[in-house]
mmCIF file of C-alpha atoms in Angstrom:
data_model
loop_
_atom_site.group_PDB
_atom_site.id
_atom_site.type_symbol
_atom_site.label_atom_id
_atom_site.label_comp_id
_atom_site.label_asym_id
_atom_site.label_seq_id
_atom_site.Cartn_x
_atom_site.Cartn_y
_atom_site.Cartn_z
ATOM 1 C CA MET A 740 74.899 -145.147 126.622
ATOM 2 C CA ASN A 741 77.591 -143.046 124.943
ATOM 3 C CA ALA A 742 80.195 -141.945 127.496
ATOM 4 C CA GLU A 743 80.303 -138.425 126.068
ATOM 5 C CA VAL A 744 76.565 -138.032 126.518
ATOM 6 C CA SER A 745 76.487 -139.454 130.054
ATOM 7 C CA ARG A 746 79.298 -137.211 131.350
ATOM 8 C CA PRO A 747 77.348 -134.056 132.383
ATOM 9 C CA LEU A 748 76.081 -134.259 135.962
ATOM 10 C CA VAL A 749 75.341 -130.560 136.461
ATOM 11 C CA ARG A 750 71.809 -129.227 136.058
ATOM 12 C CA HIS A 751 72.685 -125.676 135.074
ATOM 13 C CA ILE A 752 73.990 -124.397 131.739
ATOM 14 C CA TYR A 753 76.200 -121.492 132.854
ATOM 15 C CA ASP A 754 78.162 -120.275 135.853
ATOM 16 C CA LEU A 755 78.537 -116.548 136.390
ATOM 17 C CA VAL A 756 82.272 -115.902 136.858
ATOM 18 C CA ASP A 757 83.632 -112.354 137.155
ATOM 19 C CA GLY A 758 80.652 -111.001 135.227
ATOM 20 C CA ALA A 759 81.038 -113.500 132.355
ATOM 21 C CA TYR A 760 78.932 -116.581 131.585
ATOM 22 C CA ALA A 761 81.127 -119.676 131.782
ATOM 23 C CA PRO A 762 79.578 -122.711 130.048
ATOM 24 C CA THR A 763 79.166 -126.016 131.832
ATOM 25 C CA ALA A 764 79.247 -129.373 130.052
ATOM 26 C CA LEU A 765 75.546 -128.944 129.236
ATOM 27 C CA ALA A 766 76.429 -126.162 126.790
ATOM 28 C CA THR A 767 78.510 -128.461 124.578
ATOM 29 C CA GLY A 768 77.373 -128.606 120.964
ATOM 30 C CA PRO A 769 76.221 -131.998 119.646
ATOM 31 C CA TRP A 770 78.579 -132.027 116.639
ATOM 32 C CA ASP A 771 81.717 -130.262 117.880
ATOM 33 C CA ARG A 772 82.717 -130.451 121.534
ATOM 34 C CA ARG A 773 84.789 -127.269 121.158
ATOM 35 C CA LEU A 774 81.674 -125.181 120.488
ATOM 36 C CA GLN A 775 78.545 -124.206 122.401
ATOM 37 C CA SER A 776 75.205 -125.288 120.958
ATOM 38 C CA GLY A 777 72.821 -122.780 119.423
ATOM 39 C CA VAL A 778 70.124 -123.916 121.830
ATOM 40 C CA VAL A 779 72.001 -122.692 124.903
ATOM 41 C CA LEU A 780 72.993 -119.428 123.216
ATOM 42 C CA ASN A 781 69.295 -118.808 122.574
ATOM 43 C CA ALA A 782 68.675 -119.542 126.243
ATOM 44 C CA LEU A 783 71.310 -117.072 127.408
ATOM 45 C CA ILE A 784 69.988 -114.306 125.135
ATOM 46 C CA ALA A 785 66.401 -114.870 126.325
ATOM 47 C CA HIS A 786 67.607 -114.820 129.944
ATOM 48 C CA LEU A 787 69.387 -111.498 129.388
ATOM 49 C CA ILE A 788 66.239 -110.012 127.848
ATOM 50 C CA GLU A 789 64.171 -111.142 130.828
ATOM 51 C CA GLN A 790 66.626 -109.506 133.211
ATOM 52 C CA ALA A 791 66.479 -106.147 131.412
ATOM 53 C CA PRO A 792 64.098 -103.742 133.201
ATOM 54 C CA SER A 793 61.153 -102.181 131.357
ATOM 55 C CA PRO A 794 59.274 -99.010 132.300
ATOM 56 C CA VAL A 795 55.912 -100.847 132.351
ATOM 57 C CA PRO A 796 54.871 -104.535 132.071
ATOM 58 C CA MET A 797 55.737 -105.668 128.556
ATOM 59 C CA VAL A 798 55.574 -108.697 126.254
ATOM 60 C CA THR A 799 58.548 -109.668 124.100
ATOM 61 C CA SER A 800 56.614 -109.793 120.838
ATOM 62 C CA ARG A 801 59.576 -110.152 118.483
ATOM 63 C CA LEU A 802 62.994 -111.727 118.945
ATOM 64 C CA LEU A 803 65.552 -111.887 116.117
ATOM 65 C CA LEU A 804 68.773 -113.856 116.668
ATOM 66 C CA ASP A 805 71.764 -113.964 114.329
ATOM 67 C CA MET A 806 74.650 -116.391 114.759
ATOM 68 C CA MET A 807 77.675 -114.320 113.721
ATOM 69 C CA LYS A 808 80.393 -116.938 114.250
ATOM 70 C CA PRO A 809 80.945 -120.127 116.288
ATOM 71 C CA THR A 810 80.921 -119.616 120.053
ATOM 72 C CA LEU A 811 83.711 -121.521 121.798
ATOM 73 C CA MET A 812 83.349 -123.467 125.035
ATOM 74 C CA ALA A 813 84.748 -120.496 126.921
ATOM 75 C CA PRO A 814 83.293 -117.646 129.009
ATOM 76 C CA ILE A 815 80.988 -115.176 127.253
ATOM 77 C CA GLU A 816 80.803 -111.469 127.927
ATOM 78 C CA THR A 817 77.395 -109.897 127.342
ATOM 79 C CA ARG A 818 76.181 -106.476 126.287
ATOM 80 C CA VAL A 819 72.569 -105.320 126.560
ATOM 81 C CA SER A 820 71.682 -101.921 125.128
ATOM 82 C CA VAL A 821 68.356 -100.077 125.058
ATOM 83 C CA LEU A 822 67.958 -98.654 121.542
ATOM 84 C CA ARG A 823 64.481 -97.272 122.138
ATOM 85 C CA GLU A 824 62.805 -96.661 125.465
ATOM 86 C CA GLY A 825 59.172 -95.807 125.969
ATOM 87 C CA LYS A 826 56.006 -96.762 127.794
ATOM 88 C CA ARG A 827 54.595 -98.389 124.648
ATOM 89 C CA LEU A 828 57.648 -99.884 122.970
ATOM 90 C CA GLN A 829 61.122 -100.900 124.046
ATOM 91 C CA LEU A 830 63.851 -102.103 121.665
ATOM 92 C CA LEU A 831 66.815 -104.022 123.077
ATOM 93 C CA ASP A 832 70.087 -105.044 121.431
ATOM 94 C CA VAL A 833 71.900 -108.053 122.928
ATOM 95 C CA GLU A 834 75.433 -109.195 122.075
ATOM 96 C CA LEU A 835 77.422 -112.261 123.112
ATOM 97 C CA VAL A 836 81.138 -111.513 122.934
ATOM 98 C CA GLN A 837 84.306 -113.625 123.073
ATOM 99 C CA ASP A 838 87.818 -112.192 122.696
ATOM 100 C CA GLY A 839 86.331 -108.869 121.635
ATOM 101 C CA ALA A 840 84.317 -110.368 118.752
ATOM 102 C CA THR A 841 80.527 -110.687 118.665
ATOM 103 C CA THR A 842 79.544 -114.334 118.195
ATOM 104 C CA ALA A 843 75.747 -113.889 118.436
ATOM 105 C CA ARG A 844 73.477 -110.879 118.325
ATOM 106 C CA ALA A 845 69.787 -110.371 119.001
ATOM 107 C CA SER A 846 67.156 -107.676 118.708
ATOM 108 C CA ALA A 847 64.161 -107.837 121.034
ATOM 109 C CA LEU A 848 61.018 -105.735 120.628
ATOM 110 C CA ARG A 849 58.915 -105.462 123.768
ATOM 111 C CA ILE A 850 55.394 -104.016 123.713
ATOM 112 C CA ARG A 851 53.285 -102.722 126.584
ATOM 113 C CA ALA A 852 50.822 -105.329 127.886
ATOM 114 C CA GLY A 853 47.201 -104.217 128.325
ATOM 115 C CA GLU A 854 43.618 -105.348 127.985
ATOM 116 C CA SER A 855 42.231 -105.777 124.441
ATOM 117 C CA PRO A 856 39.909 -108.110 122.493
ATOM 118 C CA ALA A 857 41.365 -111.568 121.874
ATOM 119 C CA THR A 858 41.069 -114.092 119.071
ATOM 120 C CA ASP A 859 40.665 -117.797 119.766
ATOM 121 C CA ALA A 860 43.982 -119.679 119.761
ATOM 122 C CA PRO A 861 43.876 -123.387 118.862
ATOM 123 C CA ARG A 862 44.601 -125.610 121.840
ATOM 124 C CA HIS A 863 46.374 -128.959 121.827
ATOM 125 C CA LEU A 864 46.241 -131.813 124.286
ATOM 126 C CA LEU A 865 49.315 -132.133 126.456
ATOM 127 C CA PRO A 866 51.692 -134.923 125.377
ATOM 128 C CA SER A 867 50.688 -138.410 126.376
ATOM 129 C CA ILE A 868 53.177 -140.681 128.102
ATOM 130 C CA ASP A 869 52.486 -143.043 125.204
ATOM 131 C CA LEU A 870 54.264 -140.722 122.760
ATOM 132 C CA PRO A 871 57.842 -141.785 121.988
ATOM 133 C CA SER A 872 60.563 -139.940 123.851
ATOM 134 C CA LEU A 873 63.382 -138.303 121.906
ATOM 135 C CA ASN A 874 65.738 -138.225 124.885
ATOM 136 C CA GLY A 875 69.145 -139.521 123.912
ATOM 137 C CA GLY A 876 71.499 -138.845 121.055
ATOM 138 C CA ARG A 877 74.558 -136.629 120.955
ATOM 139 C CA SER A 878 73.455 -133.588 122.914
ATOM 140 C CA PRO A 879 74.349 -133.238 126.611
ATOM 141 C CA LEU A 880 71.146 -131.194 126.979
ATOM 142 C CA GLN A 881 69.196 -134.438 127.049
ATOM 143 C CA HIS A 882 69.930 -134.481 130.789
ATOM 144 C CA ILE A 883 67.661 -131.468 131.356
ATOM 145 C CA ASN A 884 65.381 -131.765 128.330
ATOM 146 C CA GLU A 885 62.362 -134.041 127.995
ATOM 147 C CA THR A 886 60.965 -134.314 124.476
ATOM 148 C CA ARG A 887 58.045 -136.308 123.103
ATOM 149 C CA LEU A 888 57.453 -136.813 119.401
ATOM 150 C CA GLU A 889 53.895 -136.322 118.176
ATOM 151 C CA SER A 890 54.780 -136.839 114.493
ATOM 152 C CA GLY A 891 57.672 -136.596 112.039
ATOM 153 C CA GLY A 892 61.281 -136.403 113.190
ATOM 154 C CA LEU A 893 64.734 -136.666 111.628
ATOM 155 C CA GLU A 894 64.039 -140.067 110.087
ATOM 156 C CA VAL A 895 60.627 -139.162 108.620
ATOM 157 C CA PRO A 896 60.561 -136.772 105.627
ATOM 158 C CA GLY A 897 57.979 -134.003 105.922
ATOM 159 C CA PRO A 898 56.513 -131.831 108.688
ATOM 160 C CA GLY A 899 56.851 -132.810 112.316
ATOM 161 C CA VAL A 900 55.517 -131.980 115.775
ATOM 162 C CA VAL A 901 57.395 -132.300 119.057
ATOM 163 C CA TRP A 902 56.653 -131.398 122.686
ATOM 164 C CA ALA A 903 59.494 -130.275 124.960
ATOM 165 C CA ARG A 904 60.120 -129.182 128.511
ATOM 166 C CA MET A 905 63.329 -128.175 130.261
ATOM 167 C CA THR A 906 63.970 -129.273 133.825
ATOM 168 C CA GLY A 907 67.338 -127.618 134.481
ATOM 169 C CA GLU A 908 68.650 -124.162 135.326
ATOM 170 C CA ILE A 909 70.203 -121.377 133.274
ATOM 171 C CA LEU A 910 72.409 -120.463 136.276
ATOM 172 C CA PRO A 911 72.765 -122.188 139.659
ATOM 173 C CA GLY A 912 69.520 -121.546 141.506
ATOM 174 C CA VAL A 913 67.891 -119.832 138.486
ATOM 175 C CA PRO A 914 65.377 -122.180 136.820
ATOM 176 C CA ILE A 915 64.821 -122.054 133.075
ATOM 177 C CA SER A 916 61.781 -119.813 132.675
ATOM 178 C CA PRO A 917 58.951 -120.462 130.187
ATOM 179 C CA PHE A 918 60.320 -117.704 127.905
ATOM 180 C CA VAL A 919 63.881 -119.078 128.012
ATOM 181 C CA GLN A 920 62.488 -122.554 127.341
ATOM 182 C CA LEU A 921 60.554 -121.253 124.331
ATOM 183 C CA ALA A 922 63.692 -119.633 122.896
ATOM 184 C CA MET A 923 65.537 -122.933 123.281
ATOM 185 C CA ALA A 924 62.715 -124.978 121.769
ATOM 186 C CA ALA A 925 62.481 -122.641 118.762
ATOM 187 C CA ASP A 926 65.757 -124.227 117.658
ATOM 188 C CA PHE A 927 64.130 -127.692 117.529
ATOM 189 C CA GLY A 928 62.149 -127.027 114.343
ATOM 190 C CA SER A 929 64.984 -127.963 111.992
ATOM 191 C CA GLY A 930 65.332 -131.389 113.602
ATOM 192 C CA THR A 931 61.589 -131.994 113.814
ATOM 193 C CA SER A 932 60.713 -131.248 110.189
ATOM 194 C CA SER A 933 62.985 -133.289 107.936
ATOM 195 C CA PHE A 934 63.476 -133.091 104.184
ATOM 196 C CA VAL A 935 67.112 -134.185 103.687
ATOM 197 C CA ASN A 936 69.029 -137.198 104.976
ATOM 198 C CA TRP A 937 70.939 -135.881 108.008
ATOM 199 C CA ARG A 938 73.641 -138.503 107.419
ATOM 200 C CA GLU A 939 74.375 -136.947 104.017
ATOM 201 C CA TRP A 940 73.616 -133.279 104.686
ATOM 202 C CA SER A 941 74.252 -130.788 107.468
ATOM 203 C CA PHE A 942 71.670 -128.055 108.001
ATOM 204 C CA ALA A 943 72.953 -125.501 110.469
ATOM 205 C CA ASN A 944 70.627 -122.607 111.232
ATOM 206 C CA VAL A 945 72.176 -119.167 110.869
ATOM 207 C CA ASP A 946 69.328 -117.247 112.474
ATOM 208 C CA ILE A 947 66.100 -117.636 114.430
ATOM 209 C CA SER A 948 63.143 -115.277 114.619
ATOM 210 C CA LEU A 949 60.214 -115.460 117.016
ATOM 211 C CA HIS A 950 56.957 -113.526 116.829
ATOM 212 C CA LEU A 951 54.734 -113.925 119.883
ATOM 213 C CA THR A 952 51.265 -112.744 120.842
ATOM 214 C CA ARG A 953 51.924 -113.367 124.540
ATOM 215 C CA MET A 954 54.506 -114.827 126.892
ATOM 216 C CA PRO A 955 54.457 -118.619 127.331
ATOM 217 C CA GLN A 956 53.119 -120.332 130.439
ATOM 218 C CA GLY A 957 53.416 -123.785 131.965
ATOM 219 C CA GLU A 958 55.936 -126.600 131.658
ATOM 220 C CA TRP A 959 55.485 -127.772 128.061
ATOM 221 C CA VAL A 960 56.129 -126.189 124.660
ATOM 222 C CA ARG A 961 54.769 -127.582 121.373
ATOM 223 C CA ILE A 962 56.677 -127.054 118.119
ATOM 224 C CA ALA A 963 54.888 -127.871 114.833
ATOM 225 C CA ALA A 964 57.505 -127.442 112.091
ATOM 226 C CA GLU A 965 57.651 -127.514 108.310
ATOM 227 C CA THR A 966 60.697 -126.989 106.075
ATOM 228 C CA ARG A 967 60.839 -125.563 102.558
ATOM 229 C CA SER A 968 63.734 -125.145 100.088
ATOM 230 C CA ALA A 969 64.199 -124.034 96.474
ATOM 231 C CA GLY A 970 67.059 -126.503 96.025
ATOM 232 C CA ASN A 971 69.737 -123.814 96.200
ATOM 233 C CA GLY A 972 71.475 -124.694 99.469
ATOM 234 C CA ILE A 973 69.067 -122.643 101.597
ATOM 235 C CA ALA A 974 65.985 -123.763 103.521
ATOM 236 C CA ILE A 975 63.429 -122.053 105.740
ATOM 237 C CA VAL A 976 61.802 -123.728 108.728
ATOM 238 C CA HIS A 977 58.426 -122.412 109.821
ATOM 239 C CA SER A 978 57.261 -123.486 113.296
ATOM 240 C CA THR A 979 53.967 -122.837 115.054
ATOM 241 C CA LEU A 980 54.553 -122.495 118.793
ATOM 242 C CA ALA A 981 52.093 -123.385 121.540
ATOM 243 C CA ASP A 982 51.999 -124.004 125.265
ATOM 244 C CA GLU A 983 49.436 -125.565 127.588
ATOM 245 C CA GLN A 984 47.048 -122.636 126.998
ATOM 246 C CA GLY A 985 47.164 -122.803 123.180
ATOM 247 C CA GLU A 986 49.061 -121.344 120.244
ATOM 248 C CA LEU A 987 51.081 -118.227 121.019
ATOM 249 C CA GLY A 988 53.279 -117.450 118.023
ATOM 250 C CA HIS A 989 55.649 -118.567 115.301
ATOM 251 C CA ALA A 990 59.356 -119.159 114.785
ATOM 252 C CA HIS A 991 61.458 -119.190 111.630
ATOM 253 C CA GLN A 992 64.939 -120.537 110.982
ATOM 254 C CA THR A 993 67.168 -120.015 107.966
ATOM 255 C CA LEU A 994 69.220 -123.150 107.262
ATOM 256 C CA PHE A 995 72.528 -123.407 105.427
ATOM 257 C CA LEU A 996 72.595 -126.783 103.658
ATOM 258 C CA ASP A 997 75.952 -128.414 103.025
ATOM 259 C CA LYS A 998 76.778 -131.834 101.626
ATOM 260 C CA ARG A 999 78.703 -133.885 104.154
ATOM 261 C CA LYS A 1000 82.122 -135.119 103.120
ATOM 262 C CA SER A 1001 82.295 -138.889 102.775
ATOM 263 C CA GLU A 1002 84.597 -140.502 105.310
#
């Protein structure tokens, strides 16, 4: 096993130090060890949203995340602002800040939860132990992330489906919640649905949007992803999200395609 991958022994992603979120080795990006991965930034933003109080029980029905600039492997200051407060709707603005500059920003729309008629949501069987595991590779997160490939993947052009569950903690003693896990897994779509050779092209996502009908439950998340591009250096990933109870929403990623430089 690669020594860089086997190094992390901690089970939590951040330490809270003097009010800032200090990344552990698990936060290291898979391609540049100086930077934090987008997956953990999604996790931190979702955690901050969960911690924000609401006047009544609410569902985070929409989450929009923009990556403003690379986030270094250094402590992050956070800002959470309530832009609209009410008993029906609440709008939150979340910023991750380093050295006075915003590196990631999110908008979260929360809607009052109440009884109403429901439509049937397609259900999917939980992943079988016979499905191939995707654990491994360059990301330190493999130490707290179990993934099983239902179809597709980086080496198979076309749509793909993957199951994931996180077994670690966002902070010491604070387990990764189903909502935080879903925000992390929403980033997996670009690596599950493949349409370019990853050895020749990079495809960094510059944003992620989630639209949910309810909050996730249980240990597992299912991501069914498909990627489309007009051949102009931009691609869109559409993912259908589900948990053990059935489908619960969708995620979209905008990808910036760039030809890798030959070594």
